[in-house]
Coordinates of C-alpha atoms and ligand atoms in Angstrom, one line a residue:
M9 CA 0.0 0.0 -0.1
A10 CA 2.7 2.6 1.1
T11 CA 5.1 1.7 -1.8
K12 CA 2.9 4.1 -4.0
I13 CA 4.7 7.2 -2.7
S14 CA 7.9 7.8 -4.4
T15 CA 11.1 7.8 -2.5
E16 CA 11.9 11.3 -2.8
I17 CA 8.5 12.2 -1.4
L18 CA 9.0 9.8 1.3
I19 CA 12.3 11.2 2.4
M20 CA 11.0 14.4 2.8
I21 CA 8.2 13.3 4.9
L22 CA 10.3 11.3 6.9
N23 CA 12.7 13.9 7.4
N24 CA 9.9 16.1 9.1
V25 CA 8.9 13.2 11.6
Q26 CA 9.9 14.6 15.0
S27 CA 9.3 11.4 17.3
T28 CA 12.1 8.9 17.2
Q29 CA 9.2 6.3 18.4
D30 CA 7.3 7.0 15.0
L31 CA 10.7 6.6 13.2
Y32 CA 11.3 3.2 14.7
S33 CA 7.6 2.2 13.4
S34 CA 8.3 3.4 10.0
L35 CA 11.4 1.0 9.9
L36 CA 8.8 -1.9 10.0
V37 CA 6.7 -0.8 7.0
N38 CA 8.6 -2.2 4.4
R39 CA 12.0 -2.3 2.9
I40 CA 12.1 0.9 0.9
W41 CA 10.7 2.7 4.1
C42 CA 13.6 1.1 6.4
K43 CA 16.1 2.2 3.8
V44 CA 14.9 5.7 4.1
T45 CA 14.4 5.8 7.7
M46 CA 17.7 4.5 9.0
P47 CA 19.8 7.5 7.9
I48 CA 17.4 9.8 9.5
L49 CA 17.5 7.6 12.8
W50 CA 21.2 7.2 12.6
E51 CA 21.9 10.8 12.3
L52 CA 20.5 11.3 16.0
P53 CA 22.9 9.4 18.4
L54 CA 25.6 12.0 17.9
G55 CA 23.7 14.8 16.5
Q56 CA 21.1 15.4 19.0
E57 CA 21.2 17.1 22.3
Y58 CA 20.3 15.1 25.2
R59 CA 18.6 16.6 28.3
R60 CA 18.4 13.6 30.5
V61 CA 21.2 11.5 31.4
E62 CA 19.1 8.2 31.3
K63 CA 18.5 8.9 27.5
L64 CA 22.0 9.6 26.8
R65 CA 23.0 6.2 28.7
N66 CA 20.6 4.2 26.4
K67 CA 21.8 5.6 23.3
A68 CA 25.5 4.6 24.4
L69 CA 24.7 1.4 23.0
C70 CA 25.4 2.9 19.3
I71 CA 29.2 2.2 20.2
R72 CA 28.5 -1.5 19.6
T73 CA 27.1 -0.8 16.4
Y74 CA 29.9 1.6 15.1
I75 CA 32.4 -0.8 16.3
S76 CA 30.5 -3.4 14.0
C77 CA 31.2 -1.1 11.4
M78 CA 34.9 -0.7 11.8
D79 CA 37.4 -2.6 9.4
T80 CA 39.4 -5.5 10.5
Q81 CA 42.3 -3.5 11.2
A82 CA 40.6 -1.1 13.7
R83 CA 38.9 -4.2 15.1
N84 CA 42.3 -5.9 15.7
L85 CA 43.7 -2.9 17.1
L86 CA 41.0 -2.8 19.9
I87 CA 41.1 -6.4 20.7
Q88 CA 44.9 -6.1 21.2
N89 CA 44.3 -3.4 23.7
G90 CA 42.0 -5.5 25.6
F91 CA 38.6 -4.9 24.1
D92 CA 36.1 -7.6 24.0
L93 CA 34.3 -7.2 20.9
S94 CA 31.9 -10.2 21.2
S95 CA 28.8 -8.0 21.5
S96 CA 29.9 -6.3 18.2
P97 CA 30.1 -8.9 15.5
P98 CA 31.7 -7.7 12.3
Q99 CA 29.9 -6.3 9.4
A100 CA 26.6 -4.7 9.7
T101 CA 23.5 -4.3 7.5
F102 CA 24.0 -0.6 6.9
D103 CA 26.9 1.6 7.2
Y104 CA 25.8 3.4 10.1
P105 CA 28.8 6.1 10.4
S106 CA 27.8 7.5 7.1
F107 CA 24.8 8.7 8.1
T108 CA 26.6 11.2 10.5
H109 CA 25.9 14.7 9.4
K110 CA 25.7 16.6 12.8
L111 CA 28.5 16.0 15.4
I112 CA 28.2 17.0 18.9
I113 CA 31.5 15.7 20.4
V114 CA 30.4 15.6 23.9
N115 CA 27.9 12.9 23.0
L116 CA 30.7 10.8 21.7
V117 CA 32.8 11.6 24.6
N118 CA 30.0 10.4 27.0
F119 CA 29.0 7.3 25.0
V120 CA 32.7 6.1 25.1
S121 CA 32.8 6.3 28.9
V122 CA 29.3 4.8 29.4
Y123 CA 30.5 1.7 27.1
S124 CA 34.0 1.5 28.7
S125 CA 32.4 1.4 32.3
K126 CA 29.9 -1.5 30.9
I127 CA 32.5 -3.5 29.2
N128 CA 35.1 -3.2 32.1
P129 CA 32.6 -3.2 35.3
Q130 CA 34.9 -5.4 37.4
Q131 CA 37.8 -2.9 37.5
I132 CA 38.7 -1.9 40.9
I133 CA 37.7 1.9 41.2
G134 CA 40.3 4.2 42.8
S135 CA 43.2 1.9 41.7
D136 CA 45.6 4.3 39.9
Q137 CA 46.9 1.9 37.5
N138 CA 43.6 0.7 36.4
N139 CA 42.3 4.3 35.9
I140 CA 45.2 5.2 33.6
K141 CA 44.6 2.0 31.7
K142 CA 41.2 2.5 31.3
N143 CA 41.6 5.9 30.2
N144 CA 44.1 4.9 27.4
E145 CA 41.5 2.4 26.4
S146 CA 38.7 4.8 26.2
R147 CA 41.0 7.4 24.3
L148 CA 42.0 4.7 21.9
L149 CA 38.0 3.9 21.3
F150 CA 37.3 7.5 20.9
S151 CA 40.0 7.9 18.4
E152 CA 39.0 5.0 16.5
I153 CA 35.3 6.0 16.4
C154 CA 36.3 9.5 15.1
R155 CA 38.5 7.9 12.3
L156 CA 35.6 5.7 11.4
I157 CA 33.1 8.4 11.1
I158 CA 35.3 11.0 9.1
N159 CA 36.3 8.0 6.9
R160 CA 32.8 7.0 6.1
C161 CA 30.6 10.1 6.3
T162 CA 30.8 12.3 3.1
F163 CA 30.2 15.5 4.9
L164 CA 29.4 17.3 8.1
D165 CA 27.2 20.1 8.2
S166 CA 27.3 20.7 12.0
F167 CA 29.9 20.4 14.6
K168 CA 29.8 21.4 18.1
M169 CA 32.2 21.1 20.9
T170 CA 30.3 21.0 23.7
G171 CA 26.2 21.4 24.3
T172 CA 24.3 24.1 25.6
I173 CA 26.1 25.9 28.2
S174 CA 23.3 26.5 30.2
N175 CA 22.6 22.9 30.4
N176 CA 23.8 21.7 33.8
F177 CA 23.9 18.1 32.7
Y178 CA 26.6 19.1 30.1
E179 CA 28.6 20.8 32.8
I180 CA 28.8 17.6 34.7
Y181 CA 30.3 16.0 31.8
Y182 CA 32.6 18.6 30.9
K183 CA 35.5 17.3 32.7
N184 CA 35.2 14.2 30.8
L185 CA 35.7 16.3 27.7
C186 CA 38.9 17.7 28.7
N187 CA 40.0 14.3 28.9
Y188 CA 40.0 14.1 25.0
S189 CA 40.6 17.8 24.0
D190 CA 43.7 16.9 22.4
L191 CA 42.3 14.3 20.3
I192 CA 39.4 16.5 19.4
G193 CA 41.9 19.1 18.4
S194 CA 43.7 16.7 16.2
I195 CA 40.4 15.5 14.4
L196 CA 40.9 17.5 11.1
K197 CA 44.5 16.0 10.8
L198 CA 42.6 12.6 10.1
P199 CA 42.7 11.3 6.5
G200 CA 39.6 12.8 4.7
A201 CA 38.7 15.3 7.2
P202 CA 39.2 18.4 5.3
E203 CA 36.8 17.1 2.6
V204 CA 34.5 16.1 5.5
F205 CA 34.5 19.6 7.0
K206 CA 34.5 21.6 3.9
K207 CA 30.7 22.1 3.8
L208 CA 30.5 22.8 7.6
E209 CA 27.5 25.2 8.3
S210 CA 27.3 25.4 11.9
F211 CA 30.2 25.4 14.2
T212 CA 30.0 26.0 18.1
S213 CA 33.1 26.0 20.2
T214 CA 32.6 26.7 24.0
I215 CA 35.4 24.7 25.0
E216 CA 38.1 26.1 27.5
N217 CA 41.0 23.9 26.8
D218 CA 43.7 25.2 24.5
D219 CA 44.4 21.6 23.5
I220 CA 41.9 22.1 20.9
C221 CA 43.7 25.1 19.1
P222 CA 45.1 22.9 16.4
L223 CA 41.5 22.4 15.3
Y224 CA 40.8 26.3 15.0
E225 CA 43.9 26.6 12.5
S226 CA 42.9 23.7 10.4
L227 CA 39.3 25.1 10.3
I228 CA 40.7 28.5 9.2
S229 CA 42.2 27.0 6.2
I230 CA 39.4 24.6 5.1
C231 CA 36.2 26.3 5.9
D232 CA 34.7 29.3 4.6
N233 CA 30.8 28.4 4.3
I234 CA 30.1 28.7 7.7
L235 CA 26.7 30.1 8.2
N236 CA 26.3 29.8 12.1
M237 CA 28.9 30.3 14.6
D238 CA 28.7 30.2 18.5
L239 CA 32.1 30.9 20.1
S240 CA 33.7 31.2 23.4
L241 CA 36.9 33.1 23.5
N242 CA 38.3 31.8 26.8
S243 CA 42.0 32.1 26.5
Y244 CA 44.5 34.4 24.7
S245 CA 45.1 31.8 22.0
Q246 CA 41.4 31.5 21.3
V247 CA 41.4 35.4 21.1
Q248 CA 44.0 35.1 18.5
L249 CA 42.6 32.4 16.5
L250 CA 38.8 32.6 16.6
P251 CA 38.6 36.1 14.9
K252 CA 40.6 34.7 12.1
L253 CA 38.2 31.8 11.6
I254 CA 35.5 34.5 11.5
S255 CA 37.4 36.6 9.0
V256 CA 37.6 34.0 6.4
Q257 CA 33.9 33.3 6.2
K258 CA 32.1 34.2 3.1
R259 CA 28.4 33.8 4.1
L260 CA 28.3 33.9 7.9
E261 CA 24.7 34.9 9.0
N262 CA 24.6 34.3 12.7
L263 CA 27.5 34.8 15.1
S264 CA 27.4 34.7 18.9
I265 CA 30.4 35.2 20.9
A266 CA 31.2 35.0 24.5
G267 CA 34.5 36.6 26.0
K268 CA 35.7 37.3 29.4
S269 CA 35.8 40.4 30.9
Y270 CA 39.4 40.4 31.3
L271 CA 40.5 39.3 27.9
D272 CA 40.9 42.1 25.6
C273 CA 39.2 41.3 22.3
N274 CA 40.2 43.9 20.2
S275 CA 41.0 41.6 17.4
L276 CA 37.3 40.6 17.1
F277 CA 36.5 44.2 16.2
R278 CA 37.9 43.8 12.7
A279 CA 36.5 40.2 12.5
I280 CA 33.2 41.3 13.0
I281 CA 33.5 44.4 10.5
S282 CA 34.8 41.9 8.0
Q283 CA 31.2 40.3 8.0
K284 CA 29.3 43.4 7.4
E285 CA 27.5 42.3 4.2
T286 CA 26.2 39.0 5.2
L287 CA 25.6 38.9 9.1
K288 CA 22.2 38.9 10.2
S289 CA 22.3 38.4 13.6
L290 CA 25.1 39.4 16.2
R291 CA 25.4 38.3 19.8
L292 CA 28.0 39.6 22.1
Y293 CA 28.2 38.3 25.8
S294 CA 31.1 39.6 28.2
V295 CA 33.2 40.8 25.3
N296 CA 35.9 43.4 26.4
L297 CA 36.6 46.0 23.6
N298 CA 38.5 48.5 25.8
R299 CA 41.5 48.3 23.4
V300 CA 39.7 49.4 20.4
E301 CA 41.4 52.2 18.6
E302 CA 40.0 55.6 19.9
N303 CA 40.0 57.1 16.5
S304 CA 39.3 54.7 14.1
S305 CA 37.3 55.7 10.9
P306 CA 33.6 55.4 9.9
I307 CA 32.6 51.7 9.0
D308 CA 30.2 50.8 5.9
Q309 CA 26.8 50.0 6.5
F310 CA 26.1 46.5 7.9
I311 CA 23.3 45.8 5.1
S312 CA 22.1 42.5 6.6
L313 CA 22.1 42.9 10.3
Q314 CA 18.7 42.9 12.0
E315 CA 19.3 41.5 15.4
L316 CA 21.9 42.8 17.8
Y317 CA 22.2 41.4 21.3
I318 CA 24.8 42.9 23.7
V319 CA 25.3 41.5 27.1
E320 CA 27.6 42.7 29.9
C321 CA 30.2 43.9 27.5
S322 CA 32.8 46.7 28.0
G323 CA 34.7 49.2 25.9
L324 CA 31.6 50.2 23.8
H325 CA 32.1 53.9 24.9
K326 CA 35.2 54.1 22.5
S327 CA 34.9 56.3 19.8
G328 CA 35.8 53.1 17.4
C329 CA 32.5 51.4 18.7
L330 CA 30.6 54.7 18.0
F331 CA 31.3 54.2 14.4
L332 CA 30.5 50.6 14.7
A333 CA 26.9 51.7 16.1
S334 CA 26.3 54.3 13.3
S335 CA 27.0 51.5 10.7
F336 CA 24.1 49.6 12.2
T337 CA 21.3 50.9 9.9
Q338 CA 19.0 47.8 9.6
L339 CA 18.4 46.7 12.9
S340 CA 15.0 45.6 13.9
S341 CA 15.7 44.0 17.1
F342 CA 18.3 45.6 19.9
H343 CA 19.0 44.0 23.2
Y344 CA 21.1 45.6 25.8
F345 CA 21.8 44.3 29.0
H346 CA 24.4 46.0 31.4
S347 CA 25.2 44.7 34.9
E348 CA 26.3 46.5 37.8
D349 CA 29.5 44.1 37.7
V350 CA 30.6 45.7 34.4
A351 CA 33.3 48.2 35.8
Q352 CA 32.2 51.1 33.7
K353 CA 28.8 52.8 33.3
Y354 CA 26.8 51.8 30.3
P355 CA 27.8 53.5 27.1
Q356 CA 24.8 55.9 26.7
E357 CA 26.3 57.5 23.5
F358 CA 26.7 54.2 22.0
I359 CA 23.1 53.1 22.8
I360 CA 21.6 56.4 21.5
K361 CA 23.6 56.2 18.4
I362 CA 22.3 52.8 17.5
I363 CA 18.5 54.1 18.1
E364 CA 19.1 57.1 16.0
T365 CA 20.9 55.2 13.4
S366 CA 18.2 52.1 13.0
N367 CA 15.4 54.5 14.0
T368 CA 12.2 53.4 12.4
N369 CA 13.6 50.0 11.4
L370 CA 13.7 49.1 15.1
R371 CA 10.6 47.1 16.3
N372 CA 12.1 45.5 19.3
I373 CA 14.1 46.9 22.0
Y374 CA 15.0 45.4 25.3
L375 CA 17.1 47.7 27.7
D376 CA 18.2 46.5 30.9
L377 CA 20.5 49.4 32.1
Y378 CA 22.1 50.0 35.3
P379 CA 21.0 51.7 37.2
T380 CA 18.5 53.5 35.4
I381 CA 17.3 54.3 31.9
T382 CA 18.4 58.1 31.7
F383 CA 16.1 60.7 30.2
D384 CA 18.1 61.1 27.1
T385 CA 18.1 57.4 26.3
N386 CA 14.4 57.3 26.9
W387 CA 14.0 60.5 24.8
A388 CA 16.0 58.9 21.8
I389 CA 13.4 55.8 21.8
L390 CA 10.5 58.4 22.0
N391 CA 11.8 60.3 19.0
H392 CA 13.2 57.7 16.7
C393 CA 11.6 54.4 17.1
T394 CA 8.1 55.4 16.1
K395 CA 7.4 51.9 14.5
I396 CA 8.2 50.0 17.6
T397 CA 6.1 46.8 18.4
E398 CA 7.9 45.4 21.5
L399 CA 9.6 47.3 24.1
T400 CA 11.3 46.4 27.4
L401 CA 12.7 48.9 29.5
L402 CA 13.7 48.1 33.0
N403 CA 14.1 50.5 36.0
L404 CA 12.1 53.5 34.5
R405 CA 10.9 56.4 36.7
P406 CA 6.9 56.8 36.6
E407 CA 7.3 59.9 34.4
Q408 CA 9.0 58.0 31.8
V409 CA 6.3 55.5 31.8
I410 CA 3.9 58.1 31.3
A411 CA 5.9 59.7 28.6
I412 CA 5.8 56.3 26.7
F413 CA 2.1 55.9 26.9
N414 CA 1.9 59.6 25.7
N415 CA 4.2 59.3 22.8
N416 CA 1.5 57.8 20.3
F417 CA 3.3 54.9 19.5
D418 CA 0.5 53.4 17.0
E419 CA 2.2 49.9 16.5
L420 CA 3.3 49.2 20.2
R421 CA 1.8 45.8 21.0
R422 CA 3.8 44.9 24.0
F423 CA 5.3 46.9 26.5
S424 CA 7.3 45.4 29.7
F425 CA 8.7 47.7 32.3
G426 CA 10.1 48.1 35.8
C427 CA 10.1 51.1 38.1
G428 CA 13.1 50.1 40.2
I429 CA 11.8 51.2 43.4
E430 CA 11.6 48.9 46.4
M431 CA 8.1 50.1 47.8
F432 CA 6.1 51.6 44.9
H433 CA 2.6 53.0 45.4
A434 CA 1.3 52.6 41.9
D435 CA -2.4 54.1 41.9
G436 CA -1.1 57.4 40.4
L437 CA 0.7 55.6 37.6
F438 CA -2.4 53.5 36.7
C439 CA -4.6 56.7 36.6
Q440 CA -2.2 58.8 34.4
M441 CA -1.5 55.6 32.3
A442 CA -5.4 55.3 31.6
E443 CA -5.5 58.6 29.8
N444 CA -3.5 57.8 26.8
V445 CA -3.0 54.0 26.3
P446 CA -1.8 53.3 22.7
E447 CA -4.6 51.5 20.8
S448 CA -2.5 48.9 19.5
L449 CA -1.2 47.9 22.9
E450 CA -2.1 44.1 23.9
T451 CA 0.4 43.1 26.5
I452 CA 1.7 45.1 29.4
E453 CA 4.3 43.2 31.6
I454 CA 5.0 44.7 35.0
I455 CA 8.3 43.6 36.4
M456 CA 8.5 44.5 39.9
G457 CA 11.3 44.8 42.4
Y458 CA 12.8 42.0 44.2
E459 CA 11.7 42.9 47.7
N460 CA 8.4 44.7 47.7
P461 CA 5.3 44.2 45.5
W462 CA 3.6 47.0 44.0
I463 CA 0.9 48.5 45.8
F464 CA -2.4 49.6 43.9
S465 CA -6.3 49.7 44.8
A466 CA -8.8 47.9 42.8
S467 CA -10.3 51.3 41.9
S468 CA -7.3 52.6 40.1
L469 CA -6.9 49.3 38.3
R470 CA -10.7 49.9 37.1
K471 CA -9.7 53.3 35.9
F472 CA -6.9 51.8 33.8
F473 CA -8.9 49.2 32.2
E474 CA -11.5 51.9 31.5
G475 CA -9.0 53.7 29.4
W476 CA -7.5 50.7 27.9
C477 CA -10.5 48.4 27.1
C478 CA -12.9 50.9 26.3
E479 CA -16.4 49.1 26.7
R480 CA -15.1 46.3 28.4
G481 CA -13.8 44.7 25.5
G482 CA -10.6 43.3 27.3
G483 CA -10.7 40.0 25.3
N484 CA -7.4 40.3 23.5
K485 CA -5.5 42.2 26.4
N486 CA -3.4 40.9 28.9
I487 CA -1.2 42.0 31.7
I488 CA 1.7 39.9 33.0
V489 CA 3.0 40.6 36.5
I490 CA 6.5 39.5 37.2
G491 CA 6.6 39.9 41.0
P492 CA 8.1 38.7 44.3
R493 CA 6.7 35.7 46.1
L494 CA 4.5 38.0 48.2
F495 CA 2.6 39.5 45.7
T496 CA -0.9 38.8 45.8
L497 CA -4.5 40.6 44.8
S498 CA -7.6 40.9 46.7
D499 CA -10.9 39.6 45.7
E500 CA -12.1 43.1 44.9
H501 CA -9.1 43.2 42.2
F502 CA -10.1 40.0 40.5
K503 CA -13.5 41.3 40.4
V504 CA -12.4 44.1 38.3
I505 CA -10.0 42.0 36.2
E506 CA -12.9 39.6 35.4
E507 CA -15.3 42.3 34.6
Y508 CA -13.1 43.6 31.9
G509 CA -12.2 40.3 30.7
V510 CA -8.4 41.1 30.6
Q511 CA -6.1 38.0 30.8
F512 CA -4.1 38.4 34.1
D513 CA -1.1 36.2 34.8
I514 CA 1.3 36.6 37.8
E515 CA 4.6 35.0 37.7
E516 CA 7.4 34.6 40.4
L517 CA 10.3 36.6 40.2
Ligands
LIG609 C1 20.0 32.3 12.4 O1 19.2 32.2 13.6 C2 18.3 32.5 13.4 C3 17.4 32.6 14.8 O2 18.1 31.7 15.7 C4 17.5 31.2 12.6 O3 15.9 31.4 12.7 C5 18.1 31.1 11.3 O4 17.8 30.0 10.8 C6 19.7 31.0 11.5 N1 20.2 31.4 10.3 C7 20.9 30.3 9.6 C8 21.5 30.4 8.2 O5 20.8 29.0 10.0

């Protein structure tokens, strides 16, 4: 029955199947379905991110299958080094390693350590000699599987060193990774590797160990077609090499860089500018640009850049960076976070320059400025960003909130704000806001202080709803309160909320 679908279409359909369970079922339909599904399934073990340890442990069995795909020479090498390969008979039905196109190297590291502890469970933990032996065995297995995959797959489009940093689970295994970083560093020296990496489109490197630097050097000479890069610059060598890798790219679209506040990243500045034609999204975290030349010259437009995230960076007040700001003409989304930990005050001129330059292109702005958003910064938004649809401003004063409401933003759909005051009596604010609510406004998000919730009466809330929901048509409006644990409303408040039909959600800080 199912054979009526052409193979091309079947491939397209099965490529979109999300659940592994469903893929397993489609293996059983018939021979053709099986043949089409197998490559999709076998891209997963090394290419997907695991959020749960048990899941990863289960998948570690793929090592057995990979060993089955090894040639006699590799298998003999493993046997000579004490591996018992009885659970991996030679020759497999499919060429499983050839299906790898995404490689998250930490997966392989973890599979190898899970596999090794399974085949050698009797070893006494704590004996140094045993540990060294075991370590060497695992390293050998790791190298051989890397060699196998590089040898069999025709291309890799994604290569990640470490998973998502924010994922605790990967942190636990980070130490494991360091054990292999020299081997990972020389992966591109394997026969055939340059050809396999040539088509790389996504590259993530958040590894700290400098043993992997040879890999960067090889990538610089091989890869110039990367679209997405997510990099951490953790050491002086990485600050030297990674900007070079950025500079040689011909169609880089997404670039995310995390630096260290003590590491001068001046070299990065030129690398970013070299990508001004193609870059669509740029994210900078803790990047130190204090050594950027003071009097560099104007920079041509970043003609594609639409999204800019800057988080806890320093040095942006330098005139070189100001020239950078005035080259961002196309931004539609600008997020800026400044923490109190950054030694300098936030670079007001830089931020205002961005707002002036991108002006009506800006649709989405998020500013978390420490300690407050100044009058000048607020004024720039009021004057230049008339097409704004989403606006988040932390630490506003009440009069600044009112100024936003009175500015006739006629496309503003979502406004999030906080008034960085501990105890805040908001009755006056609600009544004033009521007088001029932008018609387009659908969502208001109120971010309260950590210690004390806002205080306001049910009647001022009613007044505000009257201004906002004319004739009780609050159906598509909603208020989100992000408040301290103690924030609660009285029955009277809830009556008003119900009466106007506004969706009201409270989230804990
Ligand atoms: C760049 O990132 C955006 C947002 O994360 C994503 O939608 C887009 O597909 C990425 N570009 C490429 C070329 O992958």
